[in-house]
Short mmCIF file of C-alpha atoms in Angstrom, two decimals:
data_model
loop_
_atom_site.label_atom_id
_atom_site.label_comp_id
_atom_site.label_asym_id
_atom_site.label_seq_id
_atom_site.Cartn_x
_atom_site.Cartn_y
_atom_site.Cartn_z
CA MET I 228 -13.97 186.20 76.79
CA THR I 229 -15.98 188.37 74.44
CA ILE I 230 -19.65 188.52 73.47
CA GLN I 231 -20.64 188.35 69.83
CA LYS I 232 -23.82 186.28 69.78
CA VAL I 233 -26.85 186.62 72.05
CA LEU I 234 -29.78 184.26 72.45
CA TYR I 235 -32.77 185.81 74.21
CA LEU I 236 -35.24 183.15 75.36
CA GLY I 237 -38.57 184.90 75.82
CA TYR I 238 -41.43 183.63 77.93
CA VAL I 239 -43.64 185.64 75.56
CA TRP I 240 -42.97 187.79 72.51
CA PRO I 241 -42.17 191.37 73.60
CA GLU I 242 -45.16 193.72 73.60
CA PRO I 243 -43.90 197.15 74.72
CA ASN I 244 -47.39 198.64 74.41
CA SER I 245 -48.94 195.97 76.64
CA SER I 246 -46.64 195.70 79.65
CA ALA I 247 -43.63 197.16 81.43
CA ALA I 248 -41.89 193.79 81.01
CA GLY I 249 -42.23 194.11 77.23
CA SER I 250 -40.75 197.61 77.35
CA ARG I 251 -37.83 196.40 79.44
CA THR I 252 -37.13 193.53 77.05
CA MET I 253 -37.03 195.91 74.09
CA GLU I 254 -34.54 198.14 75.87
CA PHE I 255 -32.23 195.18 76.45
CA LEU I 256 -32.51 194.04 72.84
CA ARG I 257 -31.72 197.54 71.53
CA LEU I 258 -28.67 197.77 73.77
CA PHE I 259 -27.40 194.40 72.58
CA ARG I 260 -27.71 195.52 68.97
CA GLN I 261 -25.96 198.82 69.76
CA GLN I 262 -22.95 196.73 70.80
CA ASN I 263 -23.09 195.14 67.33
CA TRP I 264 -23.92 191.80 68.92
CA GLN I 265 -25.88 189.34 66.82
CA VAL I 266 -29.23 188.60 68.48
CA ILE I 267 -31.81 185.84 68.07
CA PHE I 268 -35.06 186.13 70.01
CA ALA I 269 -36.65 182.73 70.55
CA SER I 270 -39.88 181.77 72.27
CA ALA I 271 -42.27 178.84 72.52
CA ALA I 272 -45.21 181.22 72.96
CA ALA I 273 -47.79 181.75 70.24
CA LEU I 274 -47.07 184.70 67.99
CA SER I 275 -48.86 187.81 69.21
CA PRO I 276 -50.49 190.43 66.96
CA HIS I 277 -49.23 193.15 69.32
CA ARG I 278 -45.61 191.98 69.40
CA ALA I 279 -42.78 194.35 68.52
CA ASP I 280 -41.24 194.36 65.05
CA LEU I 281 -37.88 192.79 65.86
CA SER I 282 -36.84 192.73 62.21
CA ALA I 283 -36.48 196.52 62.42
CA LEU I 284 -33.59 195.88 64.82
CA GLN I 285 -32.20 193.14 62.58
CA ILE I 286 -33.09 190.55 65.20
CA GLU I 287 -33.97 187.07 63.99
CA GLU I 288 -37.07 185.38 65.42
CA LYS I 289 -37.11 181.68 66.24
CA GLN I 290 -40.24 179.72 67.17
CA LEU I 291 -39.44 176.99 69.70
CA THR I 292 -41.12 173.73 70.62
CA LEU I 293 -41.18 172.80 74.29
CA ASN I 294 -39.72 169.50 75.47
CA CYS I 295 -38.06 168.82 72.13
CA ASP I 296 -34.47 167.99 71.17
CA SER I 297 -34.76 170.37 68.23
CA PHE I 298 -33.72 173.13 70.63
CA ASP I 299 -30.47 171.28 71.35
CA ALA I 300 -29.50 171.24 67.70
CA PHE I 301 -30.49 174.90 67.28
CA VAL I 302 -28.48 176.23 70.22
CA ARG I 303 -25.51 173.98 69.40
CA ASP I 304 -25.40 175.31 65.85
CA TYR I 305 -25.83 178.94 66.92
CA GLN I 306 -23.20 178.81 69.72
CA PRO I 307 -24.29 181.93 71.66
CA ASP I 308 -21.88 183.67 74.01
CA LEU I 309 -24.74 185.08 76.10
CA VAL I 310 -28.11 183.47 76.85
CA VAL I 311 -30.80 185.53 78.56
CA PHE I 312 -33.71 183.73 80.22
CA ASP I 313 -36.91 185.77 80.39
CA ARG I 314 -38.24 184.92 83.88
CA PHE I 315 -37.41 181.91 86.00
CA PHE I 316 -39.79 179.43 84.35
CA THR I 317 -37.93 179.91 81.06
CA GLU I 318 -34.68 179.13 82.88
CA GLU I 319 -36.25 175.98 84.29
CA GLN I 320 -37.35 174.87 80.84
CA PHE I 321 -34.21 175.56 78.84
CA ALA I 322 -31.17 176.08 81.12
CA TRP I 323 -30.23 172.40 81.36
CA ARG I 324 -30.23 172.18 77.56
CA VAL I 325 -28.16 175.36 77.27
CA GLU I 326 -25.62 174.11 79.80
CA ARG I 327 -25.31 170.75 78.07
CA GLN I 328 -24.88 172.17 74.54
CA VAL I 329 -23.05 175.49 75.17
CA PRO I 330 -21.57 175.23 78.67
CA ASN I 331 -19.35 178.29 78.24
CA ALA I 332 -22.20 180.67 77.42
CA LEU I 333 -22.92 183.32 80.05
CA ARG I 334 -26.33 182.58 81.57
CA VAL I 335 -28.33 185.65 82.61
CA LEU I 336 -31.81 185.69 84.17
CA ASP I 337 -34.11 188.68 83.77
CA THR I 338 -36.50 188.37 86.71
CA CYS I 339 -38.71 191.24 85.38
CA ASP I 340 -40.02 191.41 88.93
CA LEU I 341 -39.74 188.99 91.81
CA HIS I 342 -42.69 186.70 91.12
CA SER I 343 -42.46 185.01 94.49
CA LEU I 344 -42.73 188.37 96.29
CA ARG I 345 -45.80 189.31 94.26
CA GLU I 346 -47.42 185.96 94.98
CA ALA I 347 -46.62 186.15 98.70
CA ARG I 348 -48.24 189.57 98.91
CA GLN I 349 -51.27 188.28 97.02
CA GLN I 350 -51.67 185.39 99.48
CA ILE I 351 -51.38 187.78 102.44
CA LEU I 352 -54.06 190.00 100.90
CA LYS I 353 -56.36 186.99 100.44
CA GLN I 354 -55.83 185.98 104.06
CA ARG I 355 -56.67 189.50 105.26
CA LEU I 356 -59.80 189.61 103.11
CA GLN I 357 -60.95 186.18 104.31
CA ALA I 358 -60.63 187.36 107.91
CA CYS I 359 -63.08 190.23 107.28
CA HIS I 360 -66.67 189.93 108.49
CA ASN I 361 -68.40 191.88 105.74
CA GLU I 362 -67.92 193.65 102.43
CA ARG I 363 -67.39 197.05 104.04
CA GLU I 364 -64.40 195.71 105.98
CA ARG I 365 -62.99 194.13 102.83
CA GLN I 366 -63.26 197.39 100.91
CA LEU I 367 -61.20 199.20 103.53
CA ILE I 368 -58.16 196.99 102.89
CA LEU I 369 -55.87 198.78 100.46
CA GLN I 370 -52.56 197.10 101.34
CA ALA I 371 -51.50 193.46 101.47
CA ALA I 372 -48.88 193.86 104.22
CA SER I 373 -46.08 196.15 105.27
CA ASP I 374 -44.40 193.77 107.71
CA ALA I 375 -41.22 192.48 106.02
CA SER I 376 -40.99 189.46 108.34
CA LEU I 377 -44.54 188.41 107.42
CA VAL I 378 -43.71 188.64 103.72
CA TYR I 379 -40.55 186.59 104.24
CA GLN I 380 -42.46 183.91 106.14
CA GLN I 381 -45.07 183.71 103.40
CA MET I 382 -42.39 183.41 100.71
CA CYS I 383 -40.66 180.62 102.61
CA GLN I 384 -43.90 178.63 102.62
CA ASN I 385 -44.31 178.93 98.87
CA ASP I 386 -42.55 176.70 96.34
CA VAL I 387 -42.52 179.60 93.85
CA ALA I 388 -39.86 181.31 95.99
CA GLN I 389 -37.83 178.11 96.15
CA ARG I 390 -37.99 177.70 92.37
CA GLU I 391 -37.28 181.35 91.59
CA ILE I 392 -34.36 181.77 93.97
CA ALA I 393 -32.92 178.44 92.83
CA ALA I 394 -32.97 179.77 89.25
CA ILE I 395 -31.17 182.93 90.43
CA TYR I 396 -28.44 180.82 92.03
CA ARG I 397 -28.09 178.67 88.91
CA CYS I 398 -27.43 181.67 86.65
CA ASP I 399 -24.25 183.72 86.37
CA LEU I 400 -26.17 186.98 86.81
CA SER I 401 -29.78 187.99 87.54
CA LEU I 402 -31.22 191.33 86.46
CA MET I 403 -33.32 193.04 89.16
CA ILE I 404 -35.53 196.05 88.50
CA SER I 405 -36.32 196.90 92.14
CA GLY I 406 -34.00 197.87 94.97
CA VAL I 407 -36.44 196.42 97.48
CA GLU I 408 -36.23 193.04 95.77
CA THR I 409 -32.44 193.14 95.53
CA ALA I 410 -32.19 193.87 99.25
CA LEU I 411 -34.70 191.13 100.07
CA LEU I 412 -32.73 188.51 98.13
CA HIS I 413 -29.41 189.52 99.68
CA ASP I 414 -30.48 190.24 103.26
CA ALA I 415 -33.20 187.63 103.80
CA PHE I 416 -32.22 184.85 101.39
CA ALA I 417 -28.41 185.34 101.44
CA VAL I 418 -28.02 185.56 97.65
CA PRO I 419 -24.48 186.85 96.95
CA LYS I 420 -24.38 190.41 95.60
CA TYR I 421 -22.24 189.42 92.62
CA LEU I 422 -25.15 187.32 91.32
CA LEU I 423 -27.49 190.35 91.27
CA CYS I 424 -27.53 193.37 88.97
CA GLU I 425 -30.01 196.05 89.98
CA ASN I 426 -31.06 198.11 86.97
CA ASN I 427 -34.35 199.98 86.48
CA LEU I 428 -33.91 200.33 82.73
CA MET I 429 -37.20 200.30 80.85
CA LEU I 430 -38.62 201.91 77.76
CA MET I 431 -39.89 205.38 78.56
CA PRO I 432 -42.19 207.32 76.25
CA ALA I 433 -40.80 210.32 74.44
CA PRO I 434 -41.42 213.53 76.43
CA GLN I 435 -44.94 214.71 75.81
CA VAL I 436 -46.01 218.29 75.24
CA GLN I 437 -47.11 219.14 78.77
CA THR I 438 -50.68 220.30 78.37
CA ASP I 439 -51.92 222.34 81.29
CA PHE I 440 -54.46 221.50 83.95
CA HIS I 441 -57.48 222.86 82.08
CA GLN I 442 -56.66 221.05 78.82
CA ARG I 443 -56.96 217.68 80.53
CA GLN I 444 -59.99 215.92 81.89
CA HIS I 445 -61.14 212.76 83.66
CA PHE I 446 -59.34 210.00 85.54
CA VAL I 447 -57.49 207.16 83.83
CA SER I 448 -56.27 203.71 84.82
CA ILE I 449 -54.25 201.41 82.58
CA GLY I 450 -52.69 197.97 82.78
CA ASN I 451 -52.60 194.51 81.21
CA PHE I 452 -55.75 192.68 82.36
CA ARG I 453 -53.87 189.35 82.40
CA HIS I 454 -51.69 190.66 85.23
CA ALA I 455 -53.34 189.74 88.55
CA PRO I 456 -52.45 192.97 90.43
CA ASN I 457 -53.96 195.06 87.61
CA TRP I 458 -57.22 193.10 87.57
CA ASP I 459 -57.49 193.37 91.35
CA ALA I 460 -56.91 197.13 91.08
CA VAL I 461 -59.71 197.47 88.51
CA LEU I 462 -62.13 195.58 90.76
CA TYR I 463 -61.10 197.68 93.75
CA LEU I 464 -61.61 200.86 91.74
CA LYS I 465 -65.08 199.75 90.73
CA GLN I 466 -66.25 198.38 94.07
CA ALA I 467 -64.55 200.62 96.65
CA VAL I 468 -62.98 203.76 95.21
CA TRP I 469 -65.40 204.85 92.52
CA PRO I 470 -68.66 204.88 94.53
CA ARG I 471 -67.04 207.12 97.16
CA LEU I 472 -65.28 209.38 94.65
CA ARG I 473 -68.38 209.70 92.49
CA ALA I 474 -70.42 210.69 95.55
CA LYS I 475 -68.06 213.63 96.07
CA MET I 476 -67.66 214.41 92.35
CA PRO I 477 -70.98 213.51 90.65
CA ASP I 478 -69.69 214.39 87.17
CA ALA I 479 -66.43 212.43 87.50
CA GLN I 480 -65.47 210.04 84.68
CA ILE I 481 -62.82 207.33 84.63
CA HIS I 482 -61.50 205.47 81.59
CA ILE I 483 -59.98 202.01 82.11
CA TYR I 484 -57.52 200.82 79.46
CA GLY I 485 -55.52 197.63 79.16
CA SER I 486 -54.58 194.83 76.82
CA TYR I 487 -56.42 191.49 76.74
CA PRO I 488 -59.62 192.51 78.58
CA PRO I 489 -61.75 189.43 79.40
CA PRO I 490 -65.56 189.53 79.17
CA LYS I 491 -65.80 189.95 82.95
CA ALA I 492 -63.80 193.18 82.65
CA MET I 493 -65.91 194.58 79.83
CA ALA I 494 -69.00 193.76 81.91
CA LEU I 495 -67.87 196.45 84.36
CA HIS I 496 -68.45 199.12 81.71
CA GLN I 497 -71.16 201.42 83.10
CA PRO I 498 -71.15 204.84 81.36
CA GLU I 499 -74.12 206.03 83.41
CA GLN I 500 -71.87 205.76 86.48
CA GLY I 501 -68.94 207.41 84.72
CA PHE I 502 -67.04 204.09 84.67
CA HIS I 503 -65.78 203.37 81.15
CA VAL I 504 -63.88 200.14 80.35
CA ARG I 505 -62.11 200.82 77.04
CA GLY I 506 -59.80 197.81 76.69
CA TRP I 507 -56.79 198.00 74.39
CA ALA I 508 -55.32 201.46 73.81
CA GLU I 509 -53.48 201.69 70.52
CA HIS I 510 -51.68 204.83 71.73
CA ALA I 511 -51.41 204.37 75.50
CA HIS I 512 -49.26 207.44 76.04
CA GLN I 513 -51.77 209.66 74.26
CA VAL I 514 -54.65 208.58 76.48
CA MET I 515 -52.44 208.96 79.55
CA ALA I 516 -51.34 212.45 78.50
CA ALA I 517 -54.96 213.51 77.93
CA ALA I 518 -56.06 212.54 81.46
CA ARG I 519 -55.84 214.77 84.49
CA VAL I 520 -55.09 212.07 87.10
CA CYS I 521 -53.99 208.42 86.97
CA LEU I 522 -55.45 206.08 89.60
CA ALA I 523 -53.57 202.89 90.51
CA PRO I 524 -54.84 201.29 93.75
CA LEU I 525 -52.40 198.37 93.65
CA ARG I 526 -52.91 196.15 96.69
CA PHE I 527 -50.15 193.68 95.86
CA GLY I 528 -47.40 193.35 93.29
CA ALA I 529 -43.66 193.64 92.77
CA GLY I 530 -41.14 195.35 90.55
CA ILE I 531 -41.55 198.74 88.92
CA LYS I 532 -44.97 199.74 87.65
CA GLY I 533 -44.78 200.79 84.02
CA LYS I 534 -48.12 202.59 84.15
CA LEU I 535 -46.81 204.94 86.85
CA ALA I 536 -43.56 205.60 85.00
CA ASP I 537 -45.63 206.37 81.90
CA ALA I 538 -47.85 208.69 83.93
CA MET I 539 -44.84 210.72 85.08
CA ALA I 540 -43.42 210.84 81.56
CA CYS I 541 -46.77 212.08 80.27
CA GLY I 542 -47.03 214.70 83.00
CA THR I 543 -50.01 212.99 84.63
CA PRO I 544 -50.03 213.01 88.45
CA SER I 545 -50.99 209.69 90.03
CA VAL I 546 -52.55 208.33 93.18
CA THR I 547 -51.21 204.93 94.17
CA THR I 548 -50.18 202.81 97.15
CA THR I 549 -46.82 202.20 98.82
CA ILE I 550 -46.54 198.96 96.84
CA GLY I 551 -47.39 200.83 93.64
CA ALA I 552 -44.63 203.42 94.16
CA GLU I 553 -42.11 200.92 95.56
CA SER I 554 -38.51 201.42 94.34
CA MET I 555 -39.64 204.14 91.93
CA HIS I 556 -38.71 207.41 93.64
CA GLY I 557 -35.90 206.92 96.14
CA ASP I 558 -36.13 209.63 98.81
CA MET I 559 -37.87 212.10 96.49
CA ALA I 560 -41.48 213.19 96.90
CA TRP I 561 -43.92 211.21 94.74
CA GLY I 562 -45.37 212.70 91.57
CA GLY I 563 -48.84 212.69 93.07
CA VAL I 564 -50.00 211.05 96.30
CA ILE I 565 -49.21 207.72 97.99
CA ALA I 566 -52.23 206.58 100.00
CA ASP I 567 -52.68 203.28 101.84
CA GLN I 568 -56.12 203.99 103.29
CA LEU I 569 -59.28 204.06 101.20
CA GLU I 570 -60.54 207.46 102.36
CA ASP I 571 -57.06 208.96 101.91
CA PHE I 572 -56.93 207.53 98.38
CA VAL I 573 -60.31 209.02 97.48
CA GLY I 574 -59.42 212.37 99.01
CA ALA I 575 -56.12 212.51 97.15
CA ALA I 576 -57.83 211.72 93.83
CA MET I 577 -60.33 214.51 94.39
CA MET I 578 -57.63 216.97 95.45
CA LEU I 579 -55.43 216.39 92.39
CA ALA I 580 -58.41 216.59 90.08
CA THR I 581 -59.58 219.94 91.44
CA ASP I 582 -56.55 221.78 92.91
CA GLU I 583 -54.51 223.21 90.04
CA ALA I 584 -51.57 224.29 92.23
CA GLN I 585 -51.18 220.85 93.83
CA TRP I 586 -51.59 219.21 90.42
CA GLN I 587 -48.77 221.32 88.94
CA LEU I 588 -46.52 220.53 91.91
CA ALA I 589 -47.17 216.80 91.49
CA GLN I 590 -46.39 217.05 87.77
CA GLN I 591 -43.06 218.77 88.51
CA ARG I 592 -42.14 216.11 91.07
CA GLY I 593 -42.82 213.38 88.53
CA GLN I 594 -40.46 215.01 86.06
CA GLN I 595 -37.76 215.25 88.73
CA ILE I 596 -38.10 211.55 89.54
CA LEU I 597 -37.65 210.61 85.88
CA GLN I 598 -34.58 212.81 85.52
CA GLN I 599 -32.83 211.66 88.68
CA HIS I 600 -34.08 208.14 89.32
CA PHE I 601 -34.52 206.88 85.75
CA ASP I 602 -31.41 208.18 83.99
CA ARG I 603 -31.59 206.13 80.82
CA THR I 604 -28.02 206.80 79.67
CA LEU I 605 -26.50 205.86 83.03
CA ALA I 606 -28.71 202.78 83.37
CA SER I 607 -27.73 201.61 79.88
CA GLN I 608 -24.02 202.03 80.56
CA ASN I 609 -24.24 200.22 83.90
CA PHE I 610 -26.21 197.36 82.34
CA ILE I 611 -23.67 196.66 79.60
CA ALA I 612 -20.80 197.06 82.08
CA ALA I 613 -22.41 194.47 84.40
CA ILE I 614 -22.83 192.00 81.53
CA LEU I 615 -19.23 192.41 80.39
CA GLN I 616 -17.90 192.13 83.95
CA ALA I 617 -19.88 188.95 84.54
CA ARG I 618 -18.49 187.54 81.30
CA GLU I 619 -14.92 188.43 82.29
CA GLN I 620 -15.33 186.94 85.78
CA GLN I 621 -17.46 184.01 84.65
CA ALA I 622 -15.06 181.22 85.59
CA THR I 623 -14.25 182.71 89.01
CA ARG I 624 -17.88 183.34 89.85
CA ARG I 625 -18.86 179.79 88.99
CA LEU I 626 -16.17 178.46 91.28
CA GLN I 627 -17.44 180.67 94.11
CA ASN I 628 -21.06 179.72 93.54
CA PHE I 629 -21.09 176.16 94.83
CA THR I 630 -24.76 176.48 95.78
CA GLY I 631 -25.59 177.21 92.15
CA ALA I 632 -23.58 174.23 90.96
CA MET I 633 -25.33 171.98 93.46
CA LEU I 634 -28.75 173.24 92.38
CA ARG I 635 -27.89 172.77 88.73
CA HIS I 636 -26.89 169.17 89.43
CA HIS I 637 -30.04 168.22 91.31
CA SER I 638 -32.72 170.48 89.87
CA MET I 639 -31.57 170.31 86.28
CA LYS I 640 -31.42 166.51 86.34
CA SER I 641 -35.04 166.28 87.48
CA THR I 642 -36.13 168.90 84.91
CA GLN I 643 -34.15 167.13 82.21
CA TYR I 644 -35.70 163.73 82.89
CA MET I 645 -39.21 165.17 83.10
CA SER I 646 -38.73 166.98 79.78
CA GLN I 647 -37.37 163.86 78.12
CA TRP I 648 -40.29 161.81 79.48
CA ILE I 649 -42.78 164.34 78.04
CA GLN I 650 -40.95 164.27 74.70
CA LEU I 651 -41.10 160.46 74.53
CA LYS I 652 -44.76 160.52 75.52
CA ASN I 653 -45.53 163.05 72.78
CA GLN I 654 -43.62 160.97 70.24
CA GLY I 655 -45.61 157.89 71.26
CA ILE I 656 -48.92 159.73 70.85
CA THR I 657 -47.83 160.97 67.42
CA GLN I 658 -46.86 157.45 66.33
CA ILE I 659 -50.18 156.01 67.53
CA THR I 660 -52.09 158.72 65.69
CA GLN I 661 -50.14 158.14 62.47
CA THR I 662 -50.68 154.36 62.70
CA THR I 663 -54.40 154.83 63.25
CA GLN I 664 -54.67 157.12 60.24
CA ILE I 665 -52.82 154.61 58.02
CA THR I 666 -55.08 151.78 59.22
CA GLN I 667 -58.17 153.80 58.50
#
């Protein structure tokens, strides 16, 4: 069984300059085109002004309507050999239609990161914060949890984990970006290894001219404001880190960048305190390469953090948490400092900003991580090989995966009937509106 046509069902239109997920999607699309596979990217999301130019890759764009049989006709006419679902909620929305119209298509889920893990860590953080007696205690909490059993218990109590892992079982292959998440799914949730493909492929910036310590200035933080871990990190920077760091470095300045900043984020802009909220950065790698140190106090999250990969590529040492650096450096020393206590985080930021020798060492370590842990050529080859192997073994794998078949039968039927009910409801509203207009 070969692959000639690909349908990529996006939750959103890819924005490589806004998020690591957008960068990863673009890498996949480029690889598909390099195989000379025909690709259509389809999404029900509104068109974004920051989306990538897919026409440059000769990729057709298709705007979809949710809960509508028009998708059935489209996918039946196109007859894709490979369908990629961008995150589990896209699989929930469209997989039953794909299976009904093109049952022989290989179904692949790109998890981007394990949403249920991120949400579990967020809930644990909230519980820890609620147990605090005052603001000072709350500011000292820089980690959600390190106890794997506690995270597992929290995930089991959350229907997001049930939905996400069910989607993984229903697909022929799921793309994982984090080794921690792959191990969690296999060891704790008993997901068979053949259903998981661990690959940290993501779009890296071109190597920057490595300006030296004295040519750079200020701290920088960057991340999509719509992403909950990033917004929490900005608030933590403002409320906990910056007052302490500024007390030790009165002239310190930090510049906060990120796409889609809400008014509440821009309200944090206080130049007199050295805290600058800049919003969208048209050239994110340029602002990263101009900074001396990147600060990323991520208290919860999952997957690989694009901002920290960008920092290493731009030669910018970073201070982050264990969760921030998770699955990004193997057994190699971090390209900066990993700190899970507030005072350690502040001290590390000050040290990297003022100690040229330590700054240079951190920069070198970041380059080593990129070369050894993010080998783009090897990751690309392994990705295509995994897709082709899954296609070749598709029939056998589906026979082995009875759990997936069972979940498709039960879950997909309920999703199908709900979608059809919504479609009929929408049609009824449209007919009533049209009748009213004619009467008037």
